[in-house]
Every structure is written in structure tokens, then in C-alpha cells.
PDB file of C-alpha atoms in Angstrom:
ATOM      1  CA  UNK A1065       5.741 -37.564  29.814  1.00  0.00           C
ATOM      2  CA  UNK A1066       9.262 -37.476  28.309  1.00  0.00           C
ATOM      3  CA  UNK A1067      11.160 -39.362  26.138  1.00  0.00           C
ATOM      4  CA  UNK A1068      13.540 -41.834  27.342  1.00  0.00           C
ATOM      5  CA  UNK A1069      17.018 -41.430  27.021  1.00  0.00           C
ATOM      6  CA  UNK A1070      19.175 -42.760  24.222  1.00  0.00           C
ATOM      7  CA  UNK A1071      21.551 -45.686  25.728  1.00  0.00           C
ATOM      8  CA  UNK A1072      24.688 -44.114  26.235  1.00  0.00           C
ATOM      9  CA  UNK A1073      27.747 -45.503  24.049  1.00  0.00           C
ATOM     10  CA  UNK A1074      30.102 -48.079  26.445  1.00  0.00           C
ATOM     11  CA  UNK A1075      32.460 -46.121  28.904  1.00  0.00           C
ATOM     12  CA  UNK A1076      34.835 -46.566  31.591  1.00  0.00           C
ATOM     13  CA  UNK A1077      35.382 -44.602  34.613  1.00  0.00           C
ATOM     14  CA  UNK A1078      38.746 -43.977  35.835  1.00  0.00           C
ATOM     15  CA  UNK A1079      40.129 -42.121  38.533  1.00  0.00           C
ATOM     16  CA  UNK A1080      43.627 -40.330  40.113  1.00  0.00           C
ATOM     17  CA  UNK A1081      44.511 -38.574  42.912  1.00  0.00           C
ATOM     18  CA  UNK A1082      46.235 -35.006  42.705  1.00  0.00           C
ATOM     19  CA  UNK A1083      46.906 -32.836  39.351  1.00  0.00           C
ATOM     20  CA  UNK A1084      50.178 -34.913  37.499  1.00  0.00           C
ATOM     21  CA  UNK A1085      49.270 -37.566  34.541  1.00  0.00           C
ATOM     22  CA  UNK A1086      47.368 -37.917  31.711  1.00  0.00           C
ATOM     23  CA  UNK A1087      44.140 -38.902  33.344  1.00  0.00           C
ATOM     24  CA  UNK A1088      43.803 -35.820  35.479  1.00  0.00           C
ATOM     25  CA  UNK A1089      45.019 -33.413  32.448  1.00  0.00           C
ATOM     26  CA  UNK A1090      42.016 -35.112  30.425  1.00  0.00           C
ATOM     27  CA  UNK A1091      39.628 -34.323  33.719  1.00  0.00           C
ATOM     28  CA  UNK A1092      41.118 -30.495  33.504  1.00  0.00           C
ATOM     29  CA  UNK A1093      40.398 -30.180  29.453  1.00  0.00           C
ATOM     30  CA  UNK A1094      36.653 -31.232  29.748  1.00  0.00           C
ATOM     31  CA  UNK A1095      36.465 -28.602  32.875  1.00  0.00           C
ATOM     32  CA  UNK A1096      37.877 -25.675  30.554  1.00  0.00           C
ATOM     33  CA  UNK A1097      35.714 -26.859  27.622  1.00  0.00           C
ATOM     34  CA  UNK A1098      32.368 -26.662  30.192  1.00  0.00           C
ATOM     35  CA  UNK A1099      33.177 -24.375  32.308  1.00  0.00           C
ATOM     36  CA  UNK A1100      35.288 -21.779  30.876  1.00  0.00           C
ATOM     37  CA  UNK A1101      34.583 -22.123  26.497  1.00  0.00           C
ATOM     38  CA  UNK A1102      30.803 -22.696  27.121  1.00  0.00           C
ATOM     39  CA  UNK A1103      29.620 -21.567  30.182  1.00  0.00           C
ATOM     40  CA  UNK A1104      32.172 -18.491  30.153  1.00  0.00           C
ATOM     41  CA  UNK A1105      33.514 -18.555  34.029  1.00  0.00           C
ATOM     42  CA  UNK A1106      37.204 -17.204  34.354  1.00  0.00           C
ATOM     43  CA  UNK A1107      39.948 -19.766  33.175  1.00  0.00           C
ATOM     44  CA  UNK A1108      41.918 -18.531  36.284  1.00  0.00           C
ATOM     45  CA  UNK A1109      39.186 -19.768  38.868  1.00  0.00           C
ATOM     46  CA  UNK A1110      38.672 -23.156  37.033  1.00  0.00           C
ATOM     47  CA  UNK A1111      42.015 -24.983  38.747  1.00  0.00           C
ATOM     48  CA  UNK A1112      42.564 -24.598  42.149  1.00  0.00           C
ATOM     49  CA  UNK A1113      43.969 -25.887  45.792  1.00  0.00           C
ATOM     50  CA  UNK A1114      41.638 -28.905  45.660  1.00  0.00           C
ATOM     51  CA  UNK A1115      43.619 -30.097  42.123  1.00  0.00           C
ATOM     52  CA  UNK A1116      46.548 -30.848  43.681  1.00  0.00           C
ATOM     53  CA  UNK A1117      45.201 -32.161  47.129  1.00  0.00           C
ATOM     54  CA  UNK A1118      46.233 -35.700  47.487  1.00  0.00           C
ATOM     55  CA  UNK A1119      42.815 -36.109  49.442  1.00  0.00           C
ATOM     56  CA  UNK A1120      40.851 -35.191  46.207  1.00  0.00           C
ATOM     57  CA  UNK A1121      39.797 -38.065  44.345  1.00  0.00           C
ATOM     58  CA  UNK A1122      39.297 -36.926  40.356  1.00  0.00           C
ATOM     59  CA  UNK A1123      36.731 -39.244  37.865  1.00  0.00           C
ATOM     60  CA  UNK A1124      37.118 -39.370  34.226  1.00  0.00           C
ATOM     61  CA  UNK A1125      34.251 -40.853  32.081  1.00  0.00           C
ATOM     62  CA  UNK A1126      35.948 -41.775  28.832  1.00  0.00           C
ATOM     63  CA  UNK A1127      33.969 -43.853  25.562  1.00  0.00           C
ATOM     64  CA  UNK A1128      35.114 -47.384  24.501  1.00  0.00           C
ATOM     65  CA  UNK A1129      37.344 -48.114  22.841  1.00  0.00           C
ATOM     66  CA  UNK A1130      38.005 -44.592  21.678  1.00  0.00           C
ATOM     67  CA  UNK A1131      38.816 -43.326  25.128  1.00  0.00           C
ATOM     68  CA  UNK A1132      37.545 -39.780  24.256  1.00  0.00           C
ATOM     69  CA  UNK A1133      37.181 -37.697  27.781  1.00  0.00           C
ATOM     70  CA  UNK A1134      33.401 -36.925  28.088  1.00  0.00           C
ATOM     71  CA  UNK A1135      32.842 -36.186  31.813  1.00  0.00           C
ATOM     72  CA  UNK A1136      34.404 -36.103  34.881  1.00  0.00           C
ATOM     73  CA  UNK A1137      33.548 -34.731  38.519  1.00  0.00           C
ATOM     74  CA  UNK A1138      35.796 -34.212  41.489  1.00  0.00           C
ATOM     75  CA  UNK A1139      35.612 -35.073  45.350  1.00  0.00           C
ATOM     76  CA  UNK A1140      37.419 -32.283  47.266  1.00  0.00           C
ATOM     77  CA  UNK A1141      38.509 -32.274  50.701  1.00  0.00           C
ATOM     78  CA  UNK A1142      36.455 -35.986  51.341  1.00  0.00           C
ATOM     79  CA  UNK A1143      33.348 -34.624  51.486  1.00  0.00           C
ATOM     80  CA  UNK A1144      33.157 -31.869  48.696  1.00  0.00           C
ATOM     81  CA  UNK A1145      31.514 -32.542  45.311  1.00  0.00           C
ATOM     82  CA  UNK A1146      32.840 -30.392  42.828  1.00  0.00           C
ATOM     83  CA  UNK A1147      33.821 -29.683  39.377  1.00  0.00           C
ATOM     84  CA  UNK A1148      31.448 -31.962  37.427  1.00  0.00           C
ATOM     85  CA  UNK A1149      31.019 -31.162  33.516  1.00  0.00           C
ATOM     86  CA  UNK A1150      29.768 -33.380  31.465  1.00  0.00           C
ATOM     87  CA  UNK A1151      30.725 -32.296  27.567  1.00  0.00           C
ATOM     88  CA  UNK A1152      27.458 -30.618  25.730  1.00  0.00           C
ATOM     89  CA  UNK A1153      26.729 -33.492  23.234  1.00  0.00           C
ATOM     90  CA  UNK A1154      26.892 -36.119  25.928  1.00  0.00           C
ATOM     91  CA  UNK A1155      24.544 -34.609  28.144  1.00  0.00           C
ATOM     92  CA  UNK A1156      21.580 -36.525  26.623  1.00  0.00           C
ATOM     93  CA  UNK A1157      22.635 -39.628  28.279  1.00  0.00           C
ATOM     94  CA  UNK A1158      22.451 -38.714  31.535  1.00  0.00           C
ATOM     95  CA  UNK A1159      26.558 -39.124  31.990  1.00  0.00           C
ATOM     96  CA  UNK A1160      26.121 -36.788  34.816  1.00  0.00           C
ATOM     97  CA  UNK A1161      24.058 -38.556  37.037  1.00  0.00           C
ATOM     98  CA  UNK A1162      26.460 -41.591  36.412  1.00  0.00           C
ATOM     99  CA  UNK A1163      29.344 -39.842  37.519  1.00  0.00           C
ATOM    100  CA  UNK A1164      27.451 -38.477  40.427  1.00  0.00           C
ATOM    101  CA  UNK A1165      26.255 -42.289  41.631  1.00  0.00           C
ATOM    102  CA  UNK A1166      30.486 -43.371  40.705  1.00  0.00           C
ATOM    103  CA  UNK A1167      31.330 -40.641  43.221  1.00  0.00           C
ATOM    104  CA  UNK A1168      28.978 -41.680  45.986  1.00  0.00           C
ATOM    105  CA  UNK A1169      30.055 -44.919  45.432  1.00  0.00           C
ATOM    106  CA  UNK A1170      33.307 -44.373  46.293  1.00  0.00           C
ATOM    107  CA  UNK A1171      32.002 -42.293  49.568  1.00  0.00           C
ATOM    108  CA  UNK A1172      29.877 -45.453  50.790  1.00  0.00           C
ATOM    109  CA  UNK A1173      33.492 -47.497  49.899  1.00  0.00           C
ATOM    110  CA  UNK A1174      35.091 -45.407  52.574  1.00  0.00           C
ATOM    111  CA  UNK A1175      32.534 -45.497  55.026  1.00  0.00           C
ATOM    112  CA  UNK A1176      30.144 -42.987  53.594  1.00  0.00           C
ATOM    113  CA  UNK A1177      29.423 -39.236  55.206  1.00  0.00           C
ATOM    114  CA  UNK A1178      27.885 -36.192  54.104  1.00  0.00           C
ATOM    115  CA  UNK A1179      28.350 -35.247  51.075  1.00  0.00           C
ATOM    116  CA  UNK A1180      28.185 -30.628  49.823  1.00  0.00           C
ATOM    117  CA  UNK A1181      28.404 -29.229  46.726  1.00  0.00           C
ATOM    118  CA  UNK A1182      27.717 -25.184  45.347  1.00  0.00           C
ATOM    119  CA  UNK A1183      25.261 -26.110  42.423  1.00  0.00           C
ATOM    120  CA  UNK A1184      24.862 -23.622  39.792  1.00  0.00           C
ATOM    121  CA  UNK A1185      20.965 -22.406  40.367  1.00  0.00           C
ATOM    122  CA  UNK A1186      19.933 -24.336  36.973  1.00  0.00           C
ATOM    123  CA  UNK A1187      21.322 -27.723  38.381  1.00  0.00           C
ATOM    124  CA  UNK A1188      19.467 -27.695  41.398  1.00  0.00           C
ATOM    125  CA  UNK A1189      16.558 -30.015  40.256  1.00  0.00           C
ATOM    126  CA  UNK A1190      19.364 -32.556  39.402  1.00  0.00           C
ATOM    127  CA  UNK A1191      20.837 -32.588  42.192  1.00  0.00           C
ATOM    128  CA  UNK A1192      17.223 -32.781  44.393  1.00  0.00           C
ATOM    129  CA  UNK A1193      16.663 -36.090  42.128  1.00  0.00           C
ATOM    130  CA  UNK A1194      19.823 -37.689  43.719  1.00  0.00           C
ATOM    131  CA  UNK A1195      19.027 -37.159  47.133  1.00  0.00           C
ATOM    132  CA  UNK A1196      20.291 -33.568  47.871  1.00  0.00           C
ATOM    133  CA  UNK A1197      18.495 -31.060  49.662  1.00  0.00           C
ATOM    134  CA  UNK A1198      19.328 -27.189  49.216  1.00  0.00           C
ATOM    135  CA  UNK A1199      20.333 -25.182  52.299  1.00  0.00           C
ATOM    136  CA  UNK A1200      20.151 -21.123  52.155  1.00  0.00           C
ATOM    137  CA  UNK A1201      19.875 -19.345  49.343  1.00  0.00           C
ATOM    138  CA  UNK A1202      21.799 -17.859  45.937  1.00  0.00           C
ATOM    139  CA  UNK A1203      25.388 -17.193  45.959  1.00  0.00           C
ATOM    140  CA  UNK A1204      27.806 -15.888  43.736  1.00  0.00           C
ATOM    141  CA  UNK A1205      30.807 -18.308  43.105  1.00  0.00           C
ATOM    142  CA  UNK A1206      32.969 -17.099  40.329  1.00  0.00           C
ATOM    143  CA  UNK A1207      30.975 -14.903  38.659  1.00  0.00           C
ATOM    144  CA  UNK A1208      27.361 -17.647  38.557  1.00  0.00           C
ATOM    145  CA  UNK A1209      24.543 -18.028  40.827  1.00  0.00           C
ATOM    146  CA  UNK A1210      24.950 -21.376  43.418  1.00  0.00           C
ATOM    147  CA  UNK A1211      23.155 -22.493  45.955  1.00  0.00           C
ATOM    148  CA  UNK A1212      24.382 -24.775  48.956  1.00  0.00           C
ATOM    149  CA  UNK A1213      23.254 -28.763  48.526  1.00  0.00           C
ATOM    150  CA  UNK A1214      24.032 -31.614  50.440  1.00  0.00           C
ATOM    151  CA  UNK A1215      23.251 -35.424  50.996  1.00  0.00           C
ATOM    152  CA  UNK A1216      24.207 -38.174  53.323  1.00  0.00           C
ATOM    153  CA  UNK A1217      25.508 -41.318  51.889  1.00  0.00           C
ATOM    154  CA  UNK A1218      25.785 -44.251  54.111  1.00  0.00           C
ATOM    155  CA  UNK A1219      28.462 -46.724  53.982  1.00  0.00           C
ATOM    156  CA  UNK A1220      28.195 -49.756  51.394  1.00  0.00           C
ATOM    157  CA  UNK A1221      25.824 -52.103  52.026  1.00  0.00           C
ATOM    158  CA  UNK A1222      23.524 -50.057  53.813  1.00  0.00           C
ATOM    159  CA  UNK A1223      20.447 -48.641  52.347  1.00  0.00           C
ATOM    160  CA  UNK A1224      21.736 -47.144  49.271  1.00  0.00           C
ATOM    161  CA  UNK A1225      19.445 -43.973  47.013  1.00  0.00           C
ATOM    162  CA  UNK A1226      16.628 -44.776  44.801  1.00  0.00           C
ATOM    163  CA  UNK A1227      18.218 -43.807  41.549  1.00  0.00           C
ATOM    164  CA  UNK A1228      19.993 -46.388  39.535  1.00  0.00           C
ATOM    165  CA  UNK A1229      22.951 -46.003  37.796  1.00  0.00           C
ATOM    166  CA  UNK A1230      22.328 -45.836  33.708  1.00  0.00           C
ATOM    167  CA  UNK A1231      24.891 -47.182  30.832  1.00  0.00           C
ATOM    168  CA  UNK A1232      27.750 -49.990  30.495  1.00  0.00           C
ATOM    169  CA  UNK A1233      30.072 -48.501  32.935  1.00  0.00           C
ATOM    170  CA  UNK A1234      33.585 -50.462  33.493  1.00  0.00           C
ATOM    171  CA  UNK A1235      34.853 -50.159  37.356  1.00  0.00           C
ATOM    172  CA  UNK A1236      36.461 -47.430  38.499  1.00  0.00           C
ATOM    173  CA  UNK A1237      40.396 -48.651  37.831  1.00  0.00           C
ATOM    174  CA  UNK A1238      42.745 -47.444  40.841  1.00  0.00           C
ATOM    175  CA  UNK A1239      45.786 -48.343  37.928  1.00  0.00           C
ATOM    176  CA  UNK A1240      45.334 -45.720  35.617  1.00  0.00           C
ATOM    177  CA  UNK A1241      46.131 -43.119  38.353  1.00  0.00           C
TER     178      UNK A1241
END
């Protein structure tokens, strides 16, 4: 049996839409510090057409009262789960699954739907424990092994997934875009 996790320090989740501000430049620097500095995939792939989409809705977990940027994920083209990175000393909260559950909540807000992401190959049991299911097998995307996972949220107030949502997290605040 494992340990349980620390409690994570207080946070806020925030949000914008499109690739202008401070919040989604924060959102962009804890991508290139996950993705690009630790996990070595090419700077040039890490922004793309989905960045400045006005569809794509961008999440930034940041600490109180510092405001430090610790995580963030990305919902691309409304149904399209993408980009999450959670920063490496963080990760022993379980931030990730927080953003994840902030995202679907904002899917159920809008009437829920099906819900994709590419998973890197080592993610896959995290993603299985919030509902996904994988589809085909391993692909490359940018250089990394992925496989195809997906989940159907319904709207809110519906049945909603088993896994609760962890920490002292402040609404998502439709201001700071």
C-alpha cells in the first residue's frame, strides 16, 4: 500500500483564451520547462495552432499567495486535452489530476462531450484512473511514444467520475484572462 500524498500548498486556477497576456505566457513557460528542458521534445513543436485558437481554453495552477506557475493543461479544439505539465517538484501532490478534474469541469459547464488526448505511453495508467480508455496502439508524436485516450464527460449535474478533486483550489476566474 502507498503512502498518501502530502496536502498540496493553497492554489488557484485561472484560465484565458488564445496566446496574448501574462497568464497564458506563464502556461507556455511551465510547458518549455516540462516538455522541452526536462523531457527534451523540440522547443519548435511545443507552441502551436491550438495556442492561439480562440476556442482553446488554457489553465494555470499557480500557489498562494506567491502566484508561482506550477501546472497548467490545455483544451484544444473543444474536445482535445492537451499540453498538461505539471512542474517536477509539484508532482507529488497530485496537481495533475486536479487540473485534469478543472478541465472536465469546464467540459460538463458547457454541456459535456467526449473528451481525446495523445498520452505519452508512461501516463497511460493516469489517465485510465480518470476515466479514459486507450484506443489503438503506440505512436510517435514529436519525437515520444503516445497512445490515443479518451473519456466521455456528461454535462453538470449528471453523474459525474469517481475521483475527487484533491487540494484548496480557488475557482477558475474568467477575469484574469
Amino acid at each position: 500500500m502507498s503512502a498518501p500524498r502530502p496536502t498540496p500548498p493553497p492554489y488557484e486556477i485561472v484560465q484565458c483564451t488564445g496566446d496574448a497576456g501574462p497568464i497564458w505566457q506563464q502556461c507556455f513557460d511551465v510547458r518549455v520547462e516540462v516538455f522541452h528542458n526536462e523531457q527534451g521534445f523540440p522547443l519548435d513543436t511545443e507552441r502551436d495552432n491550438y495556442d492561439s485558437d480562440p476556442c482553446s481554453l488554457h489553465l494555470l495552477l499557480r500557489l498562494k499567495p506567491s502566484l508561482e506557475p506550477v501546472g497548467t493543461i490545455r483544451l484544444a479544439a473543444r474536445s482535445k486535452l492537451s499540453r498538461l505539465a505539471v512542474r517536477a517538484p509539484y508532482r507529488k501532490y497530485g496537481l495533475g489530476r486536479v487540473l485534469v478534474q478543472a478541465l472536465h469541469d469546464a467540459v460538463r459547464a458547457r454541456g459535456g462531450g467526449e473528451i481525446v488526448a495523445h498520452s505519452q505511453t508512461q501516463a497511460l495508467g493516469f489517465y485510465q484512473k480518470l476515466g479514459y480508455v486507450q484506443e489503438g496502439g503506440v505512436f510517435d508524436e514529436d519525437g515520444g511514444p503516445h497512445v490515443l485516450v479518451r473519456v466521455k464527460l456528461p454535462p453538470s449535474g449528471e453523474a459525474l467520475d469517481a475521483a475527487p478533486q484533491r487540494g484548496q483550489a480557488g475557482p477558475v476566474d474568467a477575469a484574469a484572462a
